[in-house]
Short mmCIF file of C-alpha atoms and ligand atoms in Angstrom, two decimals:
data_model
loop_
_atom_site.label_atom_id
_atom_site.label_comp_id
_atom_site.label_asym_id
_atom_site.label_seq_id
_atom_site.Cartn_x
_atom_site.Cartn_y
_atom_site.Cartn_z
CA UNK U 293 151.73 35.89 143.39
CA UNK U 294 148.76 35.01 145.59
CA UNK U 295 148.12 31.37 144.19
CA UNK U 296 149.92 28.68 142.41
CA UNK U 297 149.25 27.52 138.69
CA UNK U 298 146.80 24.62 138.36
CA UNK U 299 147.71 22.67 135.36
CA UNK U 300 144.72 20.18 135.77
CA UNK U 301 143.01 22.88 133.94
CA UNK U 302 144.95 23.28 130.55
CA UNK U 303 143.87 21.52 127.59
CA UNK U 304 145.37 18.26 126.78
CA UNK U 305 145.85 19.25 123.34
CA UNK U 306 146.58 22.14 121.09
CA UNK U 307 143.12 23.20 119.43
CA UNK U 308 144.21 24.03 115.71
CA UNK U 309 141.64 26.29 113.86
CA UNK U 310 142.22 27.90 109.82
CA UNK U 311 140.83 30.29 108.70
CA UNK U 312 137.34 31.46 107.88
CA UNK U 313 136.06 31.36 104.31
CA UNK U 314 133.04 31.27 102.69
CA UNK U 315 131.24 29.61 105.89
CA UNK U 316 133.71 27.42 106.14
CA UNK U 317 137.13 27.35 108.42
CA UNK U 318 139.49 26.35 105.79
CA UNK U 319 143.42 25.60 105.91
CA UNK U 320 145.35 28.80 104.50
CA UNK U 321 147.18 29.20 101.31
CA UNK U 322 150.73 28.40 103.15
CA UNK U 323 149.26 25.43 104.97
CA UNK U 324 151.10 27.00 107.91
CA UNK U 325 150.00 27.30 111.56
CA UNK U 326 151.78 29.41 114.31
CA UNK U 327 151.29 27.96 118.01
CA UNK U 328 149.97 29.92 120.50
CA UNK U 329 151.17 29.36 123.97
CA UNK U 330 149.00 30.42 127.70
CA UNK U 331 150.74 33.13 129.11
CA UNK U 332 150.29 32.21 132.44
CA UNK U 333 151.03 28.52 132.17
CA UNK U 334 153.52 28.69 129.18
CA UNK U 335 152.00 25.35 127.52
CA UNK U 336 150.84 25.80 124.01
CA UNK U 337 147.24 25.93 123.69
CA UNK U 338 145.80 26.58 119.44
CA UNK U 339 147.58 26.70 116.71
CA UNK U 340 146.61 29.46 114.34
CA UNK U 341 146.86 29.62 110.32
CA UNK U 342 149.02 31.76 109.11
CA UNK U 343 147.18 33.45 105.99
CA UNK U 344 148.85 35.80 103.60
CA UNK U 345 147.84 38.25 100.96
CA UNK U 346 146.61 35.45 98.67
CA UNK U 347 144.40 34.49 101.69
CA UNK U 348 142.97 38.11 102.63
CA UNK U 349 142.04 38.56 98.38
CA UNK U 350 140.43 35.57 98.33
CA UNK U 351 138.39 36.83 101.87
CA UNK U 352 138.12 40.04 100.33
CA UNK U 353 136.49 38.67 97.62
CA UNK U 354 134.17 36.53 99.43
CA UNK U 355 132.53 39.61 101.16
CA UNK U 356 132.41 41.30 98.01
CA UNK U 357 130.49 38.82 96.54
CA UNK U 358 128.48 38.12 99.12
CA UNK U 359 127.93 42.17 99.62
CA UNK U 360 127.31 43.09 95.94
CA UNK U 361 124.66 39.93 95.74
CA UNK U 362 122.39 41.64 98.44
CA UNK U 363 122.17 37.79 100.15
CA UNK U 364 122.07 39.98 103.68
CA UNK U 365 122.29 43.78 102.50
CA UNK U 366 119.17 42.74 100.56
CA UNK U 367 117.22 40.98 103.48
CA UNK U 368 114.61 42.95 105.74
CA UNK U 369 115.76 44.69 109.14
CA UNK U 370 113.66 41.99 110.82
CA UNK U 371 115.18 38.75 108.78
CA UNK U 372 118.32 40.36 110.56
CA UNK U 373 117.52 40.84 114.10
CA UNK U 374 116.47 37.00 113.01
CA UNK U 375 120.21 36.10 112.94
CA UNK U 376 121.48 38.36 115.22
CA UNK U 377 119.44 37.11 118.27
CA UNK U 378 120.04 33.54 117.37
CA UNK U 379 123.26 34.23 117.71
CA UNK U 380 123.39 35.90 120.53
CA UNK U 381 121.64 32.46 121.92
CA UNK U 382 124.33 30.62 120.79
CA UNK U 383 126.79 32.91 122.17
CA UNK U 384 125.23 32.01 125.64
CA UNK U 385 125.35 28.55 125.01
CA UNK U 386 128.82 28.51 124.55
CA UNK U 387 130.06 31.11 126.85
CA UNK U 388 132.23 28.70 129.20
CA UNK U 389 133.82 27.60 125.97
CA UNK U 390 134.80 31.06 124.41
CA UNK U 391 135.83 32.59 128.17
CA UNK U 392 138.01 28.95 128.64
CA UNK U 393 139.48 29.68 124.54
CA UNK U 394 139.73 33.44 125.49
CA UNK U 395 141.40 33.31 129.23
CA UNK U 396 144.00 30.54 127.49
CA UNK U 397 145.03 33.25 124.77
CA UNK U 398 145.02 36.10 126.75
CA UNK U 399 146.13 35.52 130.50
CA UNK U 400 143.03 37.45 131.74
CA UNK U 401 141.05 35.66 134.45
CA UNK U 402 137.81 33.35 133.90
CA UNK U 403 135.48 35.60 135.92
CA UNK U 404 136.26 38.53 133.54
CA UNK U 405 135.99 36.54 130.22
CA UNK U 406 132.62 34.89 131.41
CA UNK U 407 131.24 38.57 132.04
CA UNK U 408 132.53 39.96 129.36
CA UNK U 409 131.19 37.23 127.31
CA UNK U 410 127.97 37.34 128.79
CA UNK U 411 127.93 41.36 127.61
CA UNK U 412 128.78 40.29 124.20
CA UNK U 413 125.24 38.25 123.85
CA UNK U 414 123.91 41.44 124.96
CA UNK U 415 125.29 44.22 122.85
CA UNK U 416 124.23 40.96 119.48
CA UNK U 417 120.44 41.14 120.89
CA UNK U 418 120.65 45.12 121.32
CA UNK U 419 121.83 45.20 117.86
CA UNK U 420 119.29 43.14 116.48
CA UNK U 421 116.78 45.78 117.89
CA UNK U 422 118.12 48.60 116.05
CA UNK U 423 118.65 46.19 112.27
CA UNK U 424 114.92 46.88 112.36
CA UNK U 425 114.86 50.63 112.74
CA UNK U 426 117.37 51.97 110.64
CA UNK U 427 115.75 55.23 109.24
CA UNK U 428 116.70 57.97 106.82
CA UNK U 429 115.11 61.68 106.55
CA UNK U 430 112.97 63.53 104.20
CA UNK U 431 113.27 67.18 103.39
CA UNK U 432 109.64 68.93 101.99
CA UNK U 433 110.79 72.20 102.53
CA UNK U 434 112.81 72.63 99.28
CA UNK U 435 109.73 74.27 97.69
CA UNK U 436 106.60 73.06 95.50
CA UNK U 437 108.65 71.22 93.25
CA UNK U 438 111.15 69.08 95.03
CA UNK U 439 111.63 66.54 97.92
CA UNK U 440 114.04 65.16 99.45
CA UNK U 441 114.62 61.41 100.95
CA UNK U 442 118.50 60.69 102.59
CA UNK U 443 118.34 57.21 103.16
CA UNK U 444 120.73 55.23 105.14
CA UNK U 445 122.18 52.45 102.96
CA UNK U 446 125.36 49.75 104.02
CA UNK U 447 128.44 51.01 103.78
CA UNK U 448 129.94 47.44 101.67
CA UNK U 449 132.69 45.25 102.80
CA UNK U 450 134.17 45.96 106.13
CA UNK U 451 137.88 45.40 107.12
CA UNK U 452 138.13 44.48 111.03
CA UNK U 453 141.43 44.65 112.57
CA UNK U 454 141.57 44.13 116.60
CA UNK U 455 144.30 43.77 119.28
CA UNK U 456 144.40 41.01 122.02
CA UNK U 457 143.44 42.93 125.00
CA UNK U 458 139.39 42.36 124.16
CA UNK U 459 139.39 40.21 121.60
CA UNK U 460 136.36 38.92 121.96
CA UNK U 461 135.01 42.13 123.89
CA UNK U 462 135.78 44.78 120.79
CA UNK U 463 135.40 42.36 118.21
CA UNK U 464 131.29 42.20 119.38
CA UNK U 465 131.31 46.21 119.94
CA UNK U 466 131.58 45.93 116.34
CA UNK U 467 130.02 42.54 114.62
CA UNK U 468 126.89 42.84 115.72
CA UNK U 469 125.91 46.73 114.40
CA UNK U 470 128.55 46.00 110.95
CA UNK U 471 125.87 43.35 110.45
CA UNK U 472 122.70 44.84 111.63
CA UNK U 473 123.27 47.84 109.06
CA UNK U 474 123.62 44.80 106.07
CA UNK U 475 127.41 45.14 105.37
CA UNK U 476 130.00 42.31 104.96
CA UNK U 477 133.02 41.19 106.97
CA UNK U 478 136.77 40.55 106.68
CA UNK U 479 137.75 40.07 110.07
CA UNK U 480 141.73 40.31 111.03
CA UNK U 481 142.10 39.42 114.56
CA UNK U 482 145.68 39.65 117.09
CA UNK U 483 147.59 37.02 115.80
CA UNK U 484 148.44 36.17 119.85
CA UNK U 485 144.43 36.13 120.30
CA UNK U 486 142.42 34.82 116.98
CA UNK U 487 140.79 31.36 118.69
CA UNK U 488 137.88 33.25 119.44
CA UNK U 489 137.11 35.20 117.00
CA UNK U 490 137.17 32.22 114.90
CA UNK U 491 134.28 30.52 116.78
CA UNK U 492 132.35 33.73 116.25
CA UNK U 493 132.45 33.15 112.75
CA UNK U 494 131.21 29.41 113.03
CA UNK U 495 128.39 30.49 115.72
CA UNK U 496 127.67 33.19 113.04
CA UNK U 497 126.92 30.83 110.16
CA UNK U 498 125.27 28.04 112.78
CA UNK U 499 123.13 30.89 113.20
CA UNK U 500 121.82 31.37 109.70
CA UNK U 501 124.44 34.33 108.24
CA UNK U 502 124.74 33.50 104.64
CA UNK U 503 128.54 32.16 103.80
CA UNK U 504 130.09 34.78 103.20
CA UNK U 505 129.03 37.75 104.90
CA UNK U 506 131.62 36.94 107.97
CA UNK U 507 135.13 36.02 106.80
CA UNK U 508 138.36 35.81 109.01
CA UNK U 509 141.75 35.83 108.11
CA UNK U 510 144.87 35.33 111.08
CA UNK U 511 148.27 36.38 110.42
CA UNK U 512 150.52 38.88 111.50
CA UNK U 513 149.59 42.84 111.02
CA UNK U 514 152.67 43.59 108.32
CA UNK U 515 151.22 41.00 106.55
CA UNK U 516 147.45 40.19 106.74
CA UNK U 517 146.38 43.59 108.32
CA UNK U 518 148.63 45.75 105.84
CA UNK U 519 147.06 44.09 102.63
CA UNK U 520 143.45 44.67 104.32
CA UNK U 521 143.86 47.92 104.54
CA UNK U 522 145.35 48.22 100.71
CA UNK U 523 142.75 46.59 99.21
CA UNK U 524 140.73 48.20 97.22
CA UNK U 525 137.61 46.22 97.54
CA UNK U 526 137.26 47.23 101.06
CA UNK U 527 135.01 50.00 101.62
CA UNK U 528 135.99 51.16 105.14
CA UNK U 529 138.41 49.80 107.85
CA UNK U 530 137.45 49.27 111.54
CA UNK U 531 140.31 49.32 113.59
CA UNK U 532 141.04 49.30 116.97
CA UNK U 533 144.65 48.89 117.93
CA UNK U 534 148.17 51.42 119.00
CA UNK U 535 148.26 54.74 117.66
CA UNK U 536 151.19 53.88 115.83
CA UNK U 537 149.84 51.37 113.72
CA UNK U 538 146.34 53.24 113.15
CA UNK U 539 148.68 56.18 111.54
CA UNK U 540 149.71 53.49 108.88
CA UNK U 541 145.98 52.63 108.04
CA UNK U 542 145.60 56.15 107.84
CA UNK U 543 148.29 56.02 104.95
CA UNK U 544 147.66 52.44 103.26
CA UNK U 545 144.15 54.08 103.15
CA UNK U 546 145.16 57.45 101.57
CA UNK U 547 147.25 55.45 98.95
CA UNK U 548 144.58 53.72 97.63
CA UNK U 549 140.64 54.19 97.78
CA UNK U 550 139.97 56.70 100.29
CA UNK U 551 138.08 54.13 102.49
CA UNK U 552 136.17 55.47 105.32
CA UNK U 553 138.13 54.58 108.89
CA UNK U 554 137.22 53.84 112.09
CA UNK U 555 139.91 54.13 114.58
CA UNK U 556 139.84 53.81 118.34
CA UNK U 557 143.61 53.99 119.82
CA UNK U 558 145.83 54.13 122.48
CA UNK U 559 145.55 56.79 125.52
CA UNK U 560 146.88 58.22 129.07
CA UNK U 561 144.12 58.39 131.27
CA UNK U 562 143.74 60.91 134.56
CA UNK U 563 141.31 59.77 137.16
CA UNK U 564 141.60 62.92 139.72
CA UNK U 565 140.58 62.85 142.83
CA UNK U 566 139.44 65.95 145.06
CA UNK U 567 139.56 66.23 148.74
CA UNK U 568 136.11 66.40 149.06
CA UNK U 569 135.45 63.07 147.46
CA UNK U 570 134.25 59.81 149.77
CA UNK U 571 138.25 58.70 149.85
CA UNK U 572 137.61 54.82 150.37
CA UNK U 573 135.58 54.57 147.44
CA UNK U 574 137.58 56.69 145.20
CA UNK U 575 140.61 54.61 146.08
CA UNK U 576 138.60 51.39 144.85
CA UNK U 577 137.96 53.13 141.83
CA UNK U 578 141.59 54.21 141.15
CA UNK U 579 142.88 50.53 141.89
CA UNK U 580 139.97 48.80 139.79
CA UNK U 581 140.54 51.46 137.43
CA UNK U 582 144.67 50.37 136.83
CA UNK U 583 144.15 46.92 137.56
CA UNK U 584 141.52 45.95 135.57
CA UNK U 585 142.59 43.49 132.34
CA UNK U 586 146.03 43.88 133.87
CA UNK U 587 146.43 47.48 132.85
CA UNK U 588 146.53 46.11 128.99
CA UNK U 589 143.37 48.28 128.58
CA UNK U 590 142.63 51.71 126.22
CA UNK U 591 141.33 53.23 129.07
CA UNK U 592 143.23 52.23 132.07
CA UNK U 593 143.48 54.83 134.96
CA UNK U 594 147.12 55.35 134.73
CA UNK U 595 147.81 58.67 135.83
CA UNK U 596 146.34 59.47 139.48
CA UNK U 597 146.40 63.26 140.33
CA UNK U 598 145.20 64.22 143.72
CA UNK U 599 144.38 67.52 145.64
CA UNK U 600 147.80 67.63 147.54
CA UNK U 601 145.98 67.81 151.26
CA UNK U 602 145.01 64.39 151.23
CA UNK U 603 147.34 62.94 148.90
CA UNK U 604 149.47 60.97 151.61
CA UNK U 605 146.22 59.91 153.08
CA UNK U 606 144.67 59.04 149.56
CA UNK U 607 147.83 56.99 148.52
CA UNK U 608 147.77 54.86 151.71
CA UNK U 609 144.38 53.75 150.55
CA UNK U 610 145.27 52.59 147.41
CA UNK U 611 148.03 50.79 148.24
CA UNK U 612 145.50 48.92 150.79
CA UNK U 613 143.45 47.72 148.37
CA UNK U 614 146.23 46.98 145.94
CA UNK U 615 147.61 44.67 149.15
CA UNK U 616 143.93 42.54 148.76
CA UNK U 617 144.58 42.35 144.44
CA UNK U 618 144.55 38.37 144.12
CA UNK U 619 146.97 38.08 141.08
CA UNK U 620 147.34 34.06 140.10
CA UNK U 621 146.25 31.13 138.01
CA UNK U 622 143.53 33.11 135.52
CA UNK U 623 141.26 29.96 135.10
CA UNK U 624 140.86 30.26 139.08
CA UNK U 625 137.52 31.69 139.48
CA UNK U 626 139.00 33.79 142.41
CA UNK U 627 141.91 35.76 140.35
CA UNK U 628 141.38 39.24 140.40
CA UNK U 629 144.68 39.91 137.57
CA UNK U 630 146.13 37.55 135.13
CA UNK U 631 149.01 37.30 132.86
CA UNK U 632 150.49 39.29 130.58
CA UNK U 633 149.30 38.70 127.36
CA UNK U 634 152.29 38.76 125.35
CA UNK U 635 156.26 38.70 125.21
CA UNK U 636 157.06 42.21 123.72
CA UNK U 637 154.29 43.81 126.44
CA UNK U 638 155.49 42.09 129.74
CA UNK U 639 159.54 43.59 128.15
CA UNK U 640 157.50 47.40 127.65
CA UNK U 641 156.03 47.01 131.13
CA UNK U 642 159.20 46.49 132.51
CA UNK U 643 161.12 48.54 131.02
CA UNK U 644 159.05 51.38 132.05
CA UNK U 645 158.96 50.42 135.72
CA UNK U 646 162.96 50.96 134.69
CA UNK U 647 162.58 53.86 133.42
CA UNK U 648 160.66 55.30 136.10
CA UNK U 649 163.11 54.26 138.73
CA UNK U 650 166.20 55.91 136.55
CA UNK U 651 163.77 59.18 135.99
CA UNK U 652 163.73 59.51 139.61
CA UNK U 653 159.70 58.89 140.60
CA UNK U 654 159.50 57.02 143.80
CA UNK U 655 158.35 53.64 143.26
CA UNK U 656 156.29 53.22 146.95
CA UNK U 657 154.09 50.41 146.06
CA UNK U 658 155.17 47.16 144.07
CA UNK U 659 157.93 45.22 142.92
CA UNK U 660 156.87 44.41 139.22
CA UNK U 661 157.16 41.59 137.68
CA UNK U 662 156.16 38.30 140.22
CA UNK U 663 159.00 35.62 139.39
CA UNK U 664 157.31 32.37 138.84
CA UNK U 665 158.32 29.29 137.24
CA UNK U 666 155.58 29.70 134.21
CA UNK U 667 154.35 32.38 132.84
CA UNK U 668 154.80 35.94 133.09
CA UNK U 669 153.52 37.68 135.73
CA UNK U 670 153.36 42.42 136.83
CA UNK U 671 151.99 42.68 140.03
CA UNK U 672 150.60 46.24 140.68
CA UNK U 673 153.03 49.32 140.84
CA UNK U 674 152.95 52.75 142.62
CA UNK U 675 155.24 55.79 141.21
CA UNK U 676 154.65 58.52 143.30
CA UNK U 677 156.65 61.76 142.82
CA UNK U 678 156.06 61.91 139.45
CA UNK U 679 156.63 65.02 137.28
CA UNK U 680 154.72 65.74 133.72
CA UNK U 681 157.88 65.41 132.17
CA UNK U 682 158.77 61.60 133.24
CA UNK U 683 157.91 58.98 130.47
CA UNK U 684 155.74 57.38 133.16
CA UNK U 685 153.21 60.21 132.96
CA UNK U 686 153.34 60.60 129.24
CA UNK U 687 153.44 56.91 127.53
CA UNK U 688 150.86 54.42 127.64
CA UNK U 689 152.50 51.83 129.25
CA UNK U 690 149.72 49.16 129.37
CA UNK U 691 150.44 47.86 132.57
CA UNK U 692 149.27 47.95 136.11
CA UNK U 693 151.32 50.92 136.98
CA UNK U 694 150.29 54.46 138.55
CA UNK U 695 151.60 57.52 138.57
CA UNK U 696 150.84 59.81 141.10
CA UNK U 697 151.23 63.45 140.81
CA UNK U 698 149.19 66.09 143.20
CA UNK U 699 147.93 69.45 142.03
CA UNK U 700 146.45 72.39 144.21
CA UNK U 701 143.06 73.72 142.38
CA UNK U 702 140.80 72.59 140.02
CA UNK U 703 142.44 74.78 137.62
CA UNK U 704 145.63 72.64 137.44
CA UNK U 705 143.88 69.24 137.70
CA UNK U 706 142.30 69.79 134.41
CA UNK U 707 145.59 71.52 133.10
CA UNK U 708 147.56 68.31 134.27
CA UNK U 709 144.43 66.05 132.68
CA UNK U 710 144.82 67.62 129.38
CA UNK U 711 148.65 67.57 129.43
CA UNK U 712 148.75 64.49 127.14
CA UNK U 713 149.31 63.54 123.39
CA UNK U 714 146.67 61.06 123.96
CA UNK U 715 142.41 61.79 124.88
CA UNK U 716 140.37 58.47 125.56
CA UNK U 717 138.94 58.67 128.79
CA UNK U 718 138.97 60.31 132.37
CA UNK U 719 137.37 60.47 135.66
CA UNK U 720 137.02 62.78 138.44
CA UNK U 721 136.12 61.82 142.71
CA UNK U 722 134.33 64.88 144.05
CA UNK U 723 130.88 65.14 145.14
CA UNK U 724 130.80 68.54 144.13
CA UNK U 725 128.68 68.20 140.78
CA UNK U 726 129.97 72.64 139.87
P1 LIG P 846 148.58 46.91 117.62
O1 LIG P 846 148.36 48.24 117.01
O2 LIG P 846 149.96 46.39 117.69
O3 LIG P 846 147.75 45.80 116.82
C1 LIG P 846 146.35 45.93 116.62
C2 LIG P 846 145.98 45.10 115.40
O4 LIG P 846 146.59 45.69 114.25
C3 LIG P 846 146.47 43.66 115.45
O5 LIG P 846 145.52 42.81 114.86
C4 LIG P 846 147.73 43.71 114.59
O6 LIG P 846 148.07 42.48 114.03
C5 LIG P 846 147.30 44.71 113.52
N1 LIG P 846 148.41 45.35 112.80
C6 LIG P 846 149.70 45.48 113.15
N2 LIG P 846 150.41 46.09 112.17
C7 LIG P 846 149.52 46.39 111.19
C8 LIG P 846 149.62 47.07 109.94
N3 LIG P 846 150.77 47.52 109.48
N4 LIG P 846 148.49 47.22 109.21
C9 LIG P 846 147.30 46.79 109.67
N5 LIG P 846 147.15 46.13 110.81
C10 LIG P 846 148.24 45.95 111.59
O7 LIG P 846 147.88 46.98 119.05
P2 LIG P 846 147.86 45.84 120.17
O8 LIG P 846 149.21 45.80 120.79
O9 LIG P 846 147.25 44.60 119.64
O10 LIG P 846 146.80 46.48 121.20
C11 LIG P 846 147.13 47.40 122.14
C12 LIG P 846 146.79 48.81 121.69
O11 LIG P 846 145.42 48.90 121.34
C13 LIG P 846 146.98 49.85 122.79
O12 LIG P 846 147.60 51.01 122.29
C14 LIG P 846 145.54 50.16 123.23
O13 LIG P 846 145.37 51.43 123.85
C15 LIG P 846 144.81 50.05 121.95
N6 LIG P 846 143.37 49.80 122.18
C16 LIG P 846 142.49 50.83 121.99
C17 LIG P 846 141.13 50.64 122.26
C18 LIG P 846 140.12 51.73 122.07
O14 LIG P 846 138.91 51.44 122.05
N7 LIG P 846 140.55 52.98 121.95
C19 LIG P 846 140.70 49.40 122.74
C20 LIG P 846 141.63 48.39 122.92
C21 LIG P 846 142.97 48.59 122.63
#
């Protein structure tokens, strides 16, 4: 740990929010709240409703309505880009607020939520472009007597489940293009994350969406995300989340209506480096590319596989740079890494460094978790020695570790790249473009 905790920073008291209804933020059914502590500084920070199936119908119904009424499917492309860009203002305007809300759920540092919420004003006023030039096709070469017109129509109410790693980030991949094609929302944030997707909703209606169209409901997944995803007035399901639970959306969807699914999951990812590559860069690259968000990311670089004749060479420079990581206080504008966002991930995390240990990969870089007297704290980790067969190479462990494992030709680079259950992302160092 390169810095101590500043509690000067924390708020002095716990922000409660309910849940989002009609254009309104509304207590739940229950009348219950779950607190939400900081990660890092272990002092609770919002308190969260905790809604339940009665909660998600009434939501459900709400977008319905609000869908089968045509209030937005019904306006013009440009009456939407209206609402969309205005919103994206008021993202802007409140951008120290959400990456203060967001940083205090999460554990990630200020610098990262600032620029991530900078990019989520960005991808609303690129979507506001494209509300406006949503186009279908015609077809007049059926013959004399027919034509043919596909047009591109809103898909209905949209179920939007998201984990706490982005949850601002992926929640405004999403919002912005749901809305600019004219469909309606039931959001279902983290339960450990939902403050800001909450003010999303209110920034949404301050910035003309008709109640209605944007609806959130917080709870746990068994609960509030399970009943989602069974309910037949939902047309499709967005979600983004562990492969594990995307496998039961597959099913609640299958048992009832067939909805249409968008799922983005877990993964393994390779970045491979070849002798040939500029070294010091590629080792910034590989320790960005674990580091980043903590390792709590879909597409972290967690499995490093190097040409073996500059592997020794190649692994000294990482664990350079990993030597300069500033891991601390996240609402210190200097913090490079955070916390860990939650209880049950810091346990995985270090139970795989474990693991590693007992499968007999050399741990050369690290000592896991930092021992502080608040919050929990994985400072970055280097398993070298490390055979396909070792849990560390196979599992998404969603944590600043690396394994490192070298290969000998291209051939077996892209061999040991596919090698996984998982396929999300990957990178290669080489400045050979063949
Ligand atoms: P998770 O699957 O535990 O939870 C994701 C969301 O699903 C949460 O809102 C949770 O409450 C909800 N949920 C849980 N059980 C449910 C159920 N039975 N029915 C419906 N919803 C349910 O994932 P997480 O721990 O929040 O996030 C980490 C995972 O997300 C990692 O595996 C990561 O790779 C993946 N992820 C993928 C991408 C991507 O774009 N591919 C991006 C970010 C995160």
């Amino acid at each position: 740990m390169q810095q101590t905790l500043d509690f000067s920073n924390v708020p002095s008291s716990v922000r409660q929010f309910g849940i989002y209804l009609d254009g309104e933020m509304k207590p739940s059914q229950s009348g219950k709240f779950t607190v939400r502590y900081s990660p890092a500084h272990d002092c609770p920070v919002t308190e969260i409703a905790c809604a339940g199936i009665d909660d998600v119908d009434l939501a459900v119904a709400s977008a319905r309505k609000s869908f089968d009424n045509k209030v937005w499917s019904g306006k013009s492309g440009a009456e939407r880009a209206g609402v969309l860009l205005k919103a994206a203002a008021l993202i802007r305007e409140r951008q120290s607020e959400i990456a203060y809300w967001e940083t205090l759920e999460t554990g990630k540092p200020i610098s990262q939520t600032n620029g991530e919420v900078s990019g989520c004003a960005d991808m609303f006023e690129y979507a506001s472009g494209l509300s406006r030039t949503i186009n279908g096709e015609s077809y007049n070469n059926l013959g004399e007597q027919l034509f043919g017109v596909v047009t591109r129509e809103p898909v209905g109410v949209v179920g939007l489940i998201t984990p706490w790693n982005f949850p601002f980030l992926i929640l405004c991949e999403r919002v912005p293009y749901i809305l600019a094609a004219g469909c309606t929302i039931v959001a279902k944030p983290s339960e450990y994350t939902s403050a800001t997707t909450l003010i999303l909703a209110e920034i949404l209606t301050s910035a003309g969406l008709p109640n209605g169209v944007m609806n959130v409901v917080t709870g746990t997944g068994p609960v509030v995300g399970q009943a989602l995803c069974e309910n037949r007035n939902v047309d499709m399901i967005s979600f983004t989340g562990s492969t594990a639970v995307g496998k039961n959306v597959i099913c609640a969807s299958g048992e009832t209506n067939f909805k249409k699914l968008g799922l983005e999951l877990g993964g393994k990812n390779p970045q491979s480096v070849f002798s040939d590559a500029n070294l010091h860069d590629a080792a910034d690259g590989v320790a960005f590319g674990m580091c980043f968000n903590t390792g709590q990311c879909c597409v972290s670089g967690s499995r490093l596989l190097v040409e073996r004749d500059v592997m020794g060479k190649f692994t000294e420079l990482l664990k350079e740079k990993l030597g300069k990581v500033i891991v601390g206080d996240p609402l210190n504008p200097s913090t490079q890494m955070g916390a860990i966002t939650t209880d049950a991930q810091n346990t995985t995390i270090l139970s795989y460094i474990e693991k590693g240990e007992a499968e007999g990969a050399v741990m050369s870089f690290g000592c896991g978790e930092i021992k502080t007297k608040n919050g929990q704290f994985v400072g970055p980790v280097v398993f070298e020695n490390v055979h396909p067969s070792m849990s560390i190479f196979r599992d998404e462990i969603f944590g600043p570790v690396i394994s490192v494992t070298p290969f000998d030709t291209a051939e077996e680079a892209i061999m040991l790249a596919n090698d996984t259950d998982y396929g999300l992302s990957a990178s290669v160092w080489s400045k050979n473009v063949d």
